[in-house]
């Protein structure tokens, strides 16, 4: 991974030759990005709401640690399996319809979780939420790739990805209040209803570039001249399993898959077991959990935004696209190994500081979505996002179950943190040694 600036690399030339964004008559791309951010916040609130409800739900329904581990992981089972067809659906039907139907569907199932009566019903409903949410991130990746030029794509990707942290940071206290003031079922009722309402708003407001009546010709030209795949938003591809097989001929795809697996393993600890860890092992009161649980998510939000800003800045300064996109991935994965330090302190303050640093690092490593947008074949942006997300969310399947089994067997989270640290090491090696040069893949099979 060379750090030497190139005088006129192909990627930098595109970025430097593009007209400054502030001169454009419209900024419609940023409005569309704001819709992506809100949708992603809702997406992750509906993933993490179960971790807020878990201590109350487990007691009410008589669920042990192994059962809770299975329930936590159930989402990722169907989510991972559905990602490849979901990516194709995003390419075939576009981000507007795909995301709108997905959002309304998973939100309706979220409401139904409030009606669960035991392990079986809750497990089945979490499977359904996973399947319904699968199109979201492939549709996100596709929308950013068609709406943004290369020089802005890192920040744009970081902005929507930070939605996965902002939702928890903003609403943990409110959801804990609902669970304690009413009961855990109201956590699912409230988040699900909000999602259904925003799904209708999304269908009403979102459009791809060439279908948007409020975007100027100058802004469209700016996006396309800067490497945005504006015209790809009109292409409708046919699915061919050979395309998936051919993607895995490229080391970039393998490296991003392994790196995303590592990053997602850390993410799923915070999305599932984190509140339980604070309440049961650290013996924190609910008020302190409401405060302390937010801090790592704020750290992760800062991490992903910083990664996007620095990555785009490096491109504008003339560094190669590969160096600019890879640097956050290597640094974030390496710093993520710091999570094991939590095993060496009895101080709750230091514990939260370590976990905030580790999640800050995970946020930096989540800039991998910008790398996906740079390597994806132009006809298969959603599918490539689906394939890499499939690998990532195998971590979502494995991690909650492994942690649940560790805690059930040992009565402690200590070995769980060593597990997450070891996976972070794997991600560091993948991004630093395997990833290589980033470039847009040209498939030989028809698309």
Coordinates of C-alpha atoms in Angstrom, one line a residue, residues 83-421:
X83 CA -28.1 -10.6 0.6
X84 CA -27.1 -12.0 -2.8
X85 CA -30.7 -12.1 -4.2
X86 CA -31.4 -8.7 -2.4
X87 CA -28.4 -7.2 -4.3
X88 CA -29.7 -8.4 -7.6
X89 CA -33.2 -7.1 -6.7
X90 CA -31.6 -3.6 -6.0
X91 CA -29.9 -3.7 -9.4
X92 CA -33.0 -5.0 -11.2
X93 CA -35.7 -2.7 -9.6
X94 CA -33.7 0.3 -8.4
X95 CA -33.1 1.7 -4.9
X96 CA -36.5 3.5 -4.6
X97 CA -38.8 0.5 -4.9
X98 CA -36.4 -2.0 -3.4
X99 CA -35.8 0.1 -0.3
X100 CA -39.4 1.3 0.2
X101 CA -40.9 -2.2 0.1
X102 CA -38.1 -3.6 2.3
X103 CA -38.5 -0.8 4.9
X104 CA -42.2 -1.2 5.2
X105 CA -42.0 -5.0 5.4
X106 CA -39.3 -5.2 8.1
X107 CA -41.1 -2.5 10.2
X108 CA -44.3 -4.5 10.1
X109 CA -42.5 -7.6 11.4
X110 CA -40.8 -5.4 14.0
X111 CA -44.3 -4.5 15.4
X112 CA -45.2 -8.2 15.4
X113 CA -42.2 -8.9 17.7
X114 CA -44.0 -7.1 20.4
X115 CA -46.6 -9.9 20.3
X116 CA -44.0 -12.8 20.8
X117 CA -44.9 -15.3 23.5
X118 CA -41.7 -17.4 23.7
X119 CA -38.5 -18.6 22.1
X120 CA -40.1 -20.0 19.0
X121 CA -42.2 -17.0 18.0
X122 CA -39.4 -14.6 18.7
X123 CA -36.8 -16.6 16.9
X124 CA -39.1 -16.9 13.8
X125 CA -39.9 -13.2 13.8
X126 CA -36.1 -12.3 14.0
X127 CA -35.6 -14.5 11.0
X128 CA -38.2 -12.6 9.1
X129 CA -36.8 -9.2 10.1
X130 CA -33.4 -10.4 8.7
X131 CA -34.8 -11.4 5.4
X132 CA -36.8 -8.2 5.0
X133 CA -33.8 -5.9 5.8
X134 CA -31.4 -7.6 3.4
X135 CA -32.0 -5.2 0.5
X136 CA -31.2 -2.1 2.5
X137 CA -27.4 -1.8 2.3
X138 CA -27.1 -3.0 -1.3
X139 CA -29.6 -0.3 -2.2
X140 CA -27.6 2.2 -0.1
X141 CA -24.4 1.3 -2.0
X142 CA -26.1 1.5 -5.3
X143 CA -27.7 4.9 -4.5
X144 CA -24.4 6.5 -3.5
X145 CA -22.6 5.1 -6.5
X146 CA -25.1 6.6 -8.9
X147 CA -25.6 9.9 -7.1
X148 CA -22.0 10.8 -6.1
X149 CA -18.7 11.4 -7.9
X150 CA -15.6 9.6 -6.7
X151 CA -14.3 12.7 -4.9
X152 CA -17.3 12.7 -2.6
X153 CA -18.1 9.1 -2.4
X154 CA -16.1 8.3 0.7
X155 CA -17.8 10.9 2.8
X156 CA -21.2 10.1 1.3
X157 CA -20.8 6.4 2.2
X158 CA -19.6 7.3 5.7
X159 CA -22.6 9.5 6.3
X160 CA -25.2 6.8 5.6
X161 CA -23.1 4.1 7.4
X162 CA -23.0 6.3 10.5
X163 CA -26.8 5.8 10.7
X164 CA -26.0 2.3 12.1
X165 CA -24.5 4.0 15.2
X166 CA -26.6 7.2 15.5
X167 CA -29.8 5.3 16.0
X168 CA -28.5 3.7 19.1
X169 CA -26.8 6.8 20.4
X170 CA -29.9 8.9 20.0
X171 CA -32.6 6.5 21.1
X172 CA -31.1 4.1 23.7
X173 CA -32.4 6.2 26.5
X174 CA -35.8 6.6 25.0
X175 CA -36.1 2.8 24.4
X176 CA -34.9 2.0 27.9
X177 CA -37.6 4.4 29.2
X178 CA -40.3 2.6 27.2
X179 CA -39.1 -0.8 28.5
X180 CA -39.1 0.3 32.1
X181 CA -42.1 2.6 32.1
X182 CA -44.4 0.4 30.1
X183 CA -42.8 -3.0 29.1
X184 CA -40.4 -4.4 26.6
X185 CA -43.1 -5.0 24.0
X186 CA -43.6 -1.2 23.5
X187 CA -40.0 -1.0 22.3
X188 CA -41.0 -3.0 19.2
X189 CA -44.3 -1.3 18.7
X190 CA -42.9 2.2 18.6
X191 CA -39.8 1.5 16.4
X192 CA -41.9 -0.6 13.9
X193 CA -44.6 2.1 13.5
X194 CA -41.9 4.8 12.8
X195 CA -40.4 2.6 10.1
X196 CA -43.7 2.0 8.4
X197 CA -44.4 5.7 8.2
X198 CA -40.9 6.6 6.9
X199 CA -41.2 3.8 4.3
X200 CA -44.2 5.7 2.8
X201 CA -42.1 9.0 2.9
X202 CA -39.2 7.2 1.1
X203 CA -41.4 6.0 -1.8
X204 CA -42.8 9.5 -2.1
X205 CA -39.5 11.4 -2.1
X206 CA -36.6 9.3 -3.3
X207 CA -35.6 9.2 -7.0
X208 CA -32.6 8.0 -9.0
X209 CA -30.7 10.8 -10.8
X210 CA -32.3 10.5 -14.3
X211 CA -35.8 10.2 -12.8
X212 CA -35.4 13.2 -10.5
X213 CA -37.1 16.3 -11.8
X214 CA -35.5 18.6 -9.2
X215 CA -31.8 17.9 -10.1
X216 CA -30.2 20.3 -12.6
X217 CA -28.3 19.3 -15.8
X218 CA -25.2 20.8 -14.3
X219 CA -25.3 18.6 -11.2
X220 CA -25.9 15.5 -13.3
X221 CA -22.9 16.4 -15.4
X222 CA -20.8 17.1 -12.3
X223 CA -21.7 13.6 -10.9
X224 CA -21.1 11.8 -14.1
X225 CA -17.9 13.6 -15.0
X226 CA -16.6 12.8 -11.5
X227 CA -17.1 9.1 -11.9
X228 CA -20.7 8.7 -10.7
X229 CA -22.6 6.0 -12.5
X230 CA -25.6 8.1 -13.4
X231 CA -26.7 6.1 -16.4
X232 CA -26.3 2.8 -14.6
X233 CA -29.4 3.8 -12.6
X234 CA -31.5 3.1 -15.8
X235 CA -29.9 -0.3 -16.5
X236 CA -31.8 -3.4 -15.4
X237 CA -29.7 -6.5 -15.2
X238 CA -30.5 -10.2 -15.5
X239 CA -29.1 -12.4 -12.7
X240 CA -26.6 -15.1 -13.6
X241 CA -24.9 -17.2 -10.9
X242 CA -21.7 -17.1 -13.1
X243 CA -21.5 -13.4 -12.2
X244 CA -21.2 -14.3 -8.5
X245 CA -18.6 -16.9 -9.2
X246 CA -16.6 -14.5 -11.3
X247 CA -16.6 -11.9 -8.6
X248 CA -14.7 -14.3 -6.4
X249 CA -11.9 -14.6 -8.9
X250 CA -10.7 -11.2 -7.7
X251 CA -8.6 -10.8 -4.6
X252 CA -10.2 -7.5 -3.8
X253 CA -13.6 -9.2 -3.2
X254 CA -12.1 -11.9 -1.0
X255 CA -10.2 -9.3 1.1
X256 CA -13.2 -7.1 1.6
X257 CA -15.3 -10.1 2.5
X258 CA -12.8 -11.2 5.2
X259 CA -12.4 -7.6 6.4
X260 CA -16.1 -7.0 6.6
X261 CA -16.5 -10.3 8.5
X262 CA -14.0 -9.1 11.1
X263 CA -15.6 -5.6 11.5
X264 CA -19.1 -7.0 11.7
X265 CA -18.1 -9.4 14.5
X266 CA -17.2 -6.4 16.7
X267 CA -20.4 -4.6 15.6
X268 CA -22.7 -7.4 16.6
X269 CA -21.2 -7.5 20.1
X270 CA -22.4 -3.9 20.5
X271 CA -25.7 -4.6 18.8
X272 CA -26.6 -7.6 20.9
X273 CA -24.7 -8.5 24.1
X274 CA -23.4 -5.0 25.1
X275 CA -26.3 -3.9 27.3
X276 CA -26.4 -7.3 29.0
X277 CA -22.7 -7.1 29.6
X278 CA -23.1 -3.7 31.3
X279 CA -26.0 -4.8 33.4
X280 CA -25.0 -8.3 34.5
X281 CA -21.2 -8.3 34.5
X282 CA -20.4 -4.7 35.3
X283 CA -23.5 -4.4 37.6
X284 CA -24.4 -1.0 36.2
X285 CA -27.8 0.6 37.0
X286 CA -30.3 1.2 34.2
X287 CA -29.6 4.9 34.4
X288 CA -25.8 4.4 34.0
X289 CA -26.5 1.9 31.2
X290 CA -28.5 4.5 29.4
X291 CA -25.6 6.9 29.6
X292 CA -22.6 4.6 29.2
X293 CA -24.1 2.5 26.4
X294 CA -24.3 5.6 24.2
X295 CA -20.6 6.5 24.3
X296 CA -19.2 3.7 22.2
X297 CA -21.8 4.5 19.5
X298 CA -20.8 8.1 19.5
X299 CA -17.2 7.0 19.1
X300 CA -18.1 4.8 16.2
X301 CA -20.1 7.7 14.5
X302 CA -17.0 9.9 14.8
X303 CA -14.9 7.1 13.4
X304 CA -16.9 6.5 10.3
X305 CA -17.2 10.2 9.5
X306 CA -13.5 10.8 10.1
X307 CA -12.6 7.9 7.8
X308 CA -14.8 9.3 5.0
X309 CA -13.5 12.8 5.3
X310 CA -9.8 11.7 5.4
X311 CA -10.2 9.3 2.5
X312 CA -11.8 11.9 0.2
X313 CA -9.3 14.5 1.3
X314 CA -6.4 12.2 0.3
X315 CA -7.9 11.7 -3.1
X316 CA -8.2 15.5 -3.6
X317 CA -4.6 15.9 -2.5
X318 CA -3.4 13.6 -5.3
X319 CA -2.9 10.3 -3.4
X320 CA -4.0 7.2 -5.2
X321 CA -7.5 5.9 -4.8
X322 CA -6.2 2.6 -3.4
X323 CA -4.2 4.3 -0.7
X324 CA -7.0 6.7 0.2
X325 CA -9.6 3.9 0.5
X326 CA -7.4 1.3 2.2
X327 CA -5.8 3.4 4.9
X328 CA -8.9 3.7 7.1
X329 CA -9.6 -0.1 6.7
X330 CA -6.1 -1.1 7.9
X331 CA -6.0 1.5 10.7
X332 CA -9.5 0.7 11.9
X333 CA -9.0 -3.0 11.9
X334 CA -5.6 -2.7 13.7
X335 CA -7.0 -0.4 16.4
X336 CA -10.0 -2.7 16.8
X337 CA -7.8 -5.2 18.6
X338 CA -7.7 -2.8 21.6
X339 CA -11.0 -4.4 22.8
X340 CA -9.1 -7.1 24.7
X341 CA -7.8 -4.4 27.1
X342 CA -11.2 -4.3 28.7
X343 CA -10.2 -7.6 30.4
X344 CA -7.4 -5.8 32.4
X345 CA -9.4 -3.2 34.2
X346 CA -12.0 -3.3 37.1
X347 CA -12.9 0.4 36.5
X348 CA -16.2 0.9 34.8
X349 CA -15.0 4.3 33.5
X350 CA -11.9 2.7 31.9
X351 CA -14.0 -0.1 30.6
X352 CA -16.3 2.3 28.7
X353 CA -13.2 4.2 27.5
X354 CA -11.7 1.0 26.0
X355 CA -15.0 0.0 24.5
X356 CA -15.5 3.4 23.0
X357 CA -12.0 3.3 21.5
X358 CA -12.7 -0.1 20.1
X359 CA -16.0 0.9 18.6
X360 CA -14.4 4.1 17.2
X361 CA -12.0 1.8 15.4
X362 CA -14.9 -0.4 14.1
X363 CA -16.4 2.8 12.7
X364 CA -13.2 3.6 10.9
X365 CA -13.1 0.1 9.4
X366 CA -16.7 0.4 8.3
X367 CA -15.5 2.7 5.5
X368 CA -15.2 -0.5 3.5
X369 CA -18.5 0.4 1.8
X370 CA -16.6 3.1 -0.1
X371 CA -14.1 0.5 -1.3
X372 CA -17.0 -1.7 -2.4
X373 CA -18.4 1.2 -4.5
X374 CA -15.0 1.5 -6.2
X375 CA -14.5 -2.1 -7.2
X376 CA -18.1 -3.1 -8.1
X377 CA -18.8 -3.8 -11.8
X378 CA -21.0 -0.9 -13.0
X379 CA -23.9 -3.3 -13.9
X380 CA -23.7 -5.1 -10.5
X381 CA -23.3 -2.5 -7.8
X382 CA -26.1 -3.9 -5.6
X383 CA -25.0 -7.5 -6.2
X384 CA -21.4 -6.8 -5.2
X385 CA -22.7 -5.1 -2.1
X386 CA -24.8 -8.1 -1.4
X387 CA -22.0 -10.6 -1.8
X388 CA -19.6 -8.6 0.5
X389 CA -22.4 -8.1 3.0
X390 CA -23.1 -11.8 3.0
X391 CA -19.6 -12.5 4.2
X392 CA -19.8 -9.7 6.7
X393 CA -23.0 -11.0 8.2
X394 CA -21.7 -14.5 8.7
X395 CA -20.0 -12.6 11.6
X396 CA -23.4 -11.6 12.7
X397 CA -24.4 -15.3 12.8
X398 CA -21.3 -16.5 14.5
X399 CA -20.5 -13.8 17.1
X400 CA -23.8 -13.7 19.2
X401 CA -23.8 -17.5 19.4
X402 CA -20.1 -17.8 20.3
X403 CA -20.4 -15.1 22.9
X404 CA -23.6 -16.7 24.3
X405 CA -21.9 -20.1 24.6
X406 CA -18.8 -18.5 26.2
X407 CA -20.8 -16.7 28.8
X408 CA -23.0 -19.7 29.5
X409 CA -19.9 -21.9 30.0
X410 CA -17.6 -19.6 31.8
X411 CA -19.9 -17.1 33.5
X412 CA -17.8 -14.2 32.1
X413 CA -17.3 -12.2 28.9
X414 CA -13.5 -12.2 29.2
X415 CA -12.9 -14.9 26.5
X416 CA -15.5 -13.2 24.3
X417 CA -13.3 -10.1 24.1
X418 CA -10.3 -12.2 23.1
X419 CA -12.4 -13.8 20.4
X420 CA -13.3 -10.4 19.0
X421 CA -9.7 -9.1 19.2

